[in-house]
PDB file of C-alpha atoms in Angstrom:
ATOM      1  CA  MET A   1      21.123 -21.066 -14.420  1.00 74.00           C
ATOM      2  CA  ALA A   2      24.337 -20.722 -16.381  1.00 86.00           C
ATOM      3  CA  LEU A   3      22.426 -20.367 -19.640  1.00 88.00           C
ATOM      4  CA  LEU A   4      20.194 -17.700 -18.121  1.00 88.00           C
ATOM      5  CA  GLN A   5      23.256 -15.771 -16.949  1.00 90.00           C
ATOM      6  CA  GLU A   6      24.922 -16.177 -20.336  1.00 93.00           C
ATOM      7  CA  ILE A   7      21.954 -14.694 -22.189  1.00 92.00           C
ATOM      8  CA  ARG A   8      21.628 -12.019 -19.477  1.00 92.00           C
ATOM      9  CA  TYR A   9      18.064 -12.954 -18.650  1.00 90.00           C
ATOM     10  CA  PRO A  10      18.149 -11.554 -15.088  1.00 89.00           C
ATOM     11  CA  GLU A  11      19.324  -8.201 -16.460  1.00 92.00           C
ATOM     12  CA  GLU A  12      16.477  -8.203 -18.971  1.00 91.00           C
ATOM     13  CA  LEU A  13      13.999  -8.967 -16.193  1.00 87.00           C
ATOM     14  CA  ARG A  14      15.285  -6.053 -14.130  1.00 90.00           C
ATOM     15  CA  ARG A  15      15.127  -3.759 -17.156  1.00 91.00           C
ATOM     16  CA  SER A  16      11.601  -4.756 -18.151  1.00 92.00           C
ATOM     17  CA  CYS A  17       9.979  -4.679 -14.707  1.00 90.00           C
ATOM     18  CA  LYS A  18       8.366  -1.552 -13.315  1.00 92.00           C
ATOM     19  CA  THR A  19       9.744  -1.971  -9.790  1.00 92.00           C
ATOM     20  CA  PRO A  20      12.774  -3.667  -8.244  1.00 91.00           C
ATOM     21  CA  GLU A  21      10.392  -5.797  -6.146  1.00 92.00           C
ATOM     22  CA  GLU A  22       8.668  -7.093  -9.275  1.00 93.00           C
ATOM     23  CA  ALA A  23      12.047  -7.954 -10.803  1.00 91.00           C
ATOM     24  CA  LEU A  24      13.154  -9.816  -7.662  1.00 92.00           C
ATOM     25  CA  ASN A  25       9.881 -11.735  -7.587  1.00 93.00           C
ATOM     26  CA  ARG A  26      10.236 -12.758 -11.224  1.00 92.00           C
ATOM     27  CA  GLU A  27      13.874 -13.763 -10.740  1.00 92.00           C
ATOM     28  CA  GLU A  28      12.873 -15.935  -7.776  1.00 93.00           C
ATOM     29  CA  ASN A  29      10.123 -17.525  -9.866  1.00 92.00           C
ATOM     30  CA  VAL A  30      12.652 -18.400 -12.577  1.00 92.00           C
ATOM     31  CA  ARG A  31      15.098 -19.820  -9.984  1.00 91.00           C
ATOM     32  CA  GLU A  32      12.285 -21.928  -8.501  1.00 92.00           C
ATOM     33  CA  LEU A  33      11.366 -23.230 -11.956  1.00 90.00           C
ATOM     34  CA  VAL A  34      14.986 -24.196 -12.635  1.00 90.00           C
ATOM     35  CA  ARG A  35      15.278 -25.911  -9.211  1.00 92.00           C
ATOM     36  CA  THR A  36      12.034 -27.805  -9.736  1.00 91.00           C
ATOM     37  CA  LEU A  37      13.059 -28.906 -13.215  1.00 89.00           C
ATOM     38  CA  ALA A  38      16.487 -30.043 -11.968  1.00 91.00           C
ATOM     39  CA  ASP A  39      14.834 -32.010  -9.160  1.00 92.00           C
ATOM     40  CA  TYR A  40      12.464 -33.654 -11.642  1.00 91.00           C
ATOM     41  CA  GLN A  41      15.351 -34.478 -13.965  1.00 91.00           C
ATOM     42  CA  ARG A  42      17.175 -36.288 -11.122  1.00 93.00           C
ATOM     43  CA  ARG A  43      14.219 -38.516 -10.296  1.00 92.00           C
ATOM     44  CA  SER A  44      12.687 -39.128 -13.725  1.00 91.00           C
ATOM     45  CA  THR A  45      13.621 -39.998 -17.278  1.00 91.00           C
ATOM     46  CA  GLU A  46      10.384 -38.717 -18.810  1.00 89.00           C
ATOM     47  CA  GLY A  47      11.882 -35.464 -20.072  1.00 88.00           C
ATOM     48  CA  LEU A  48      10.140 -32.147 -20.552  1.00 88.00           C
ATOM     49  CA  SER A  49       6.773 -33.642 -21.501  1.00 88.00           C
ATOM     50  CA  GLY A  50       6.743 -35.662 -18.269  1.00 88.00           C
ATOM     51  CA  PHE A  51       7.652 -32.575 -16.264  1.00 88.00           C
ATOM     52  CA  LEU A  52       4.878 -30.530 -17.856  1.00 87.00           C
ATOM     53  CA  ALA A  53       2.356 -33.328 -17.267  1.00 87.00           C
ATOM     54  CA  GLU A  54       3.368 -33.518 -13.601  1.00 86.00           C
ATOM     55  CA  VAL A  55       3.104 -29.765 -13.177  1.00 83.00           C
ATOM     56  CA  ALA A  56      -0.360 -29.812 -14.783  1.00 83.00           C
ATOM     57  CA  LEU A  57      -1.476 -32.601 -12.423  1.00 77.00           C
ATOM     58  CA  ASP A  58      -0.100 -30.678  -9.432  1.00 73.00           C
ATOM     59  CA  ARG A  59      -2.064 -27.618 -10.505  1.00 71.00           C
ATOM     60  CA  GLU A  60      -5.259 -29.656 -10.925  1.00 67.00           C
ATOM     61  CA  HIS A  61      -4.743 -31.076  -7.433  1.00 63.00           C
ATOM     62  CA  GLU A  62      -4.273 -27.580  -5.995  1.00 62.00           C
ATOM     63  CA  GLU A  63      -7.444 -26.409  -7.713  1.00 61.00           C
ATOM     64  CA  GLU A  64      -9.358 -29.404  -6.324  1.00 59.00           C
ATOM     65  CA  THR A  65      -8.212 -28.675  -2.779  1.00 59.00           C
ATOM     66  CA  ASP A  66      -9.192 -25.029  -3.223  1.00 56.00           C
ATOM     67  CA  THR A  67     -12.750 -26.075  -4.055  1.00 57.00           C
ATOM     68  CA  ASP A  68     -12.938 -28.282  -0.955  1.00 57.00           C
ATOM     69  CA  LYS A  69     -13.068 -25.189   1.244  1.00 63.00           C
ATOM     70  CA  ASP A  70     -16.375 -23.840   2.502  1.00 69.00           C
ATOM     71  CA  GLY A  71     -17.378 -20.621   0.871  1.00 70.00           C
ATOM     72  CA  VAL A  72     -19.354 -18.907  -1.820  1.00 68.00           C
ATOM     73  CA  THR A  73     -18.347 -18.662  -5.450  1.00 67.00           C
ATOM     74  CA  LEU A  74     -19.345 -15.414  -7.101  1.00 67.00           C
ATOM     75  CA  ILE A  75     -19.615 -14.938 -10.839  1.00 65.00           C
ATOM     76  CA  THR A  76     -20.972 -12.125 -12.920  1.00 68.00           C
ATOM     77  CA  PHE A  77     -24.301 -12.373 -14.704  1.00 60.00           C
ATOM     78  CA  HIS A  78     -22.369 -12.183 -17.959  1.00 58.00           C
ATOM     79  CA  ALA A  79     -20.331 -15.262 -17.014  1.00 61.00           C
ATOM     80  CA  ALA A  80     -23.410 -17.114 -15.766  1.00 59.00           C
ATOM     81  CA  LYS A  81     -25.221 -16.379 -19.013  1.00 54.00           C
ATOM     82  CA  GLY A  82     -22.308 -17.970 -20.876  1.00 55.00           C
ATOM     83  CA  LEU A  83     -22.534 -21.077 -18.701  1.00 52.00           C
ATOM     84  CA  MET A  84     -26.119 -21.610 -19.774  1.00 53.00           C
ATOM     85  CA  GLY A  85     -25.193 -21.272 -23.449  1.00 53.00           C
ATOM     86  CA  MET A  86     -27.727 -18.528 -23.993  1.00 54.00           C
ATOM     87  CA  SER A  87     -27.409 -16.804 -27.314  1.00 59.00           C
ATOM     88  CA  GLN A  88     -30.478 -14.614 -26.786  1.00 61.00           C
ATOM     89  CA  PRO A  89     -30.281 -11.372 -24.793  1.00 62.00           C
ATOM     90  CA  SER A  90     -31.104 -11.730 -21.103  1.00 61.00           C
ATOM     91  CA  PHE A  91     -32.614  -9.066 -18.879  1.00 62.00           C
ATOM     92  CA  LEU A  92     -32.850  -8.855 -15.118  1.00 60.00           C
ATOM     93  CA  ILE A  93     -36.011  -7.101 -14.080  1.00 65.00           C
ATOM     94  CA  GLY A  94     -36.434  -5.495 -10.695  1.00 63.00           C
ATOM     95  CA  ILE A  95     -32.773  -5.429  -9.705  1.00 59.00           C
ATOM     96  CA  ALA A  96     -31.501  -2.039  -8.748  1.00 53.00           C
TER      97      ALA A  96
END
């Protein structure tokens, strides 16, 4: 955090955000990132690449648990058309 204070990053966040709440949220996000990185550094010798790999795996795990929930996934026709790899125009007939 000392480096962030030295380069006046929190001040820049406050200046660039539209609301004080947004600035506080961003500052907390940065503090959490620094805490998480420091924790990783204490328990691992893998460096930044190891940290980023772990964060990516954590995110994949979170996404997997999100898909385990019952529910419906909605996508637009435009997105669905892209999933099918259609390069020809598509038309829906009879949909109001």
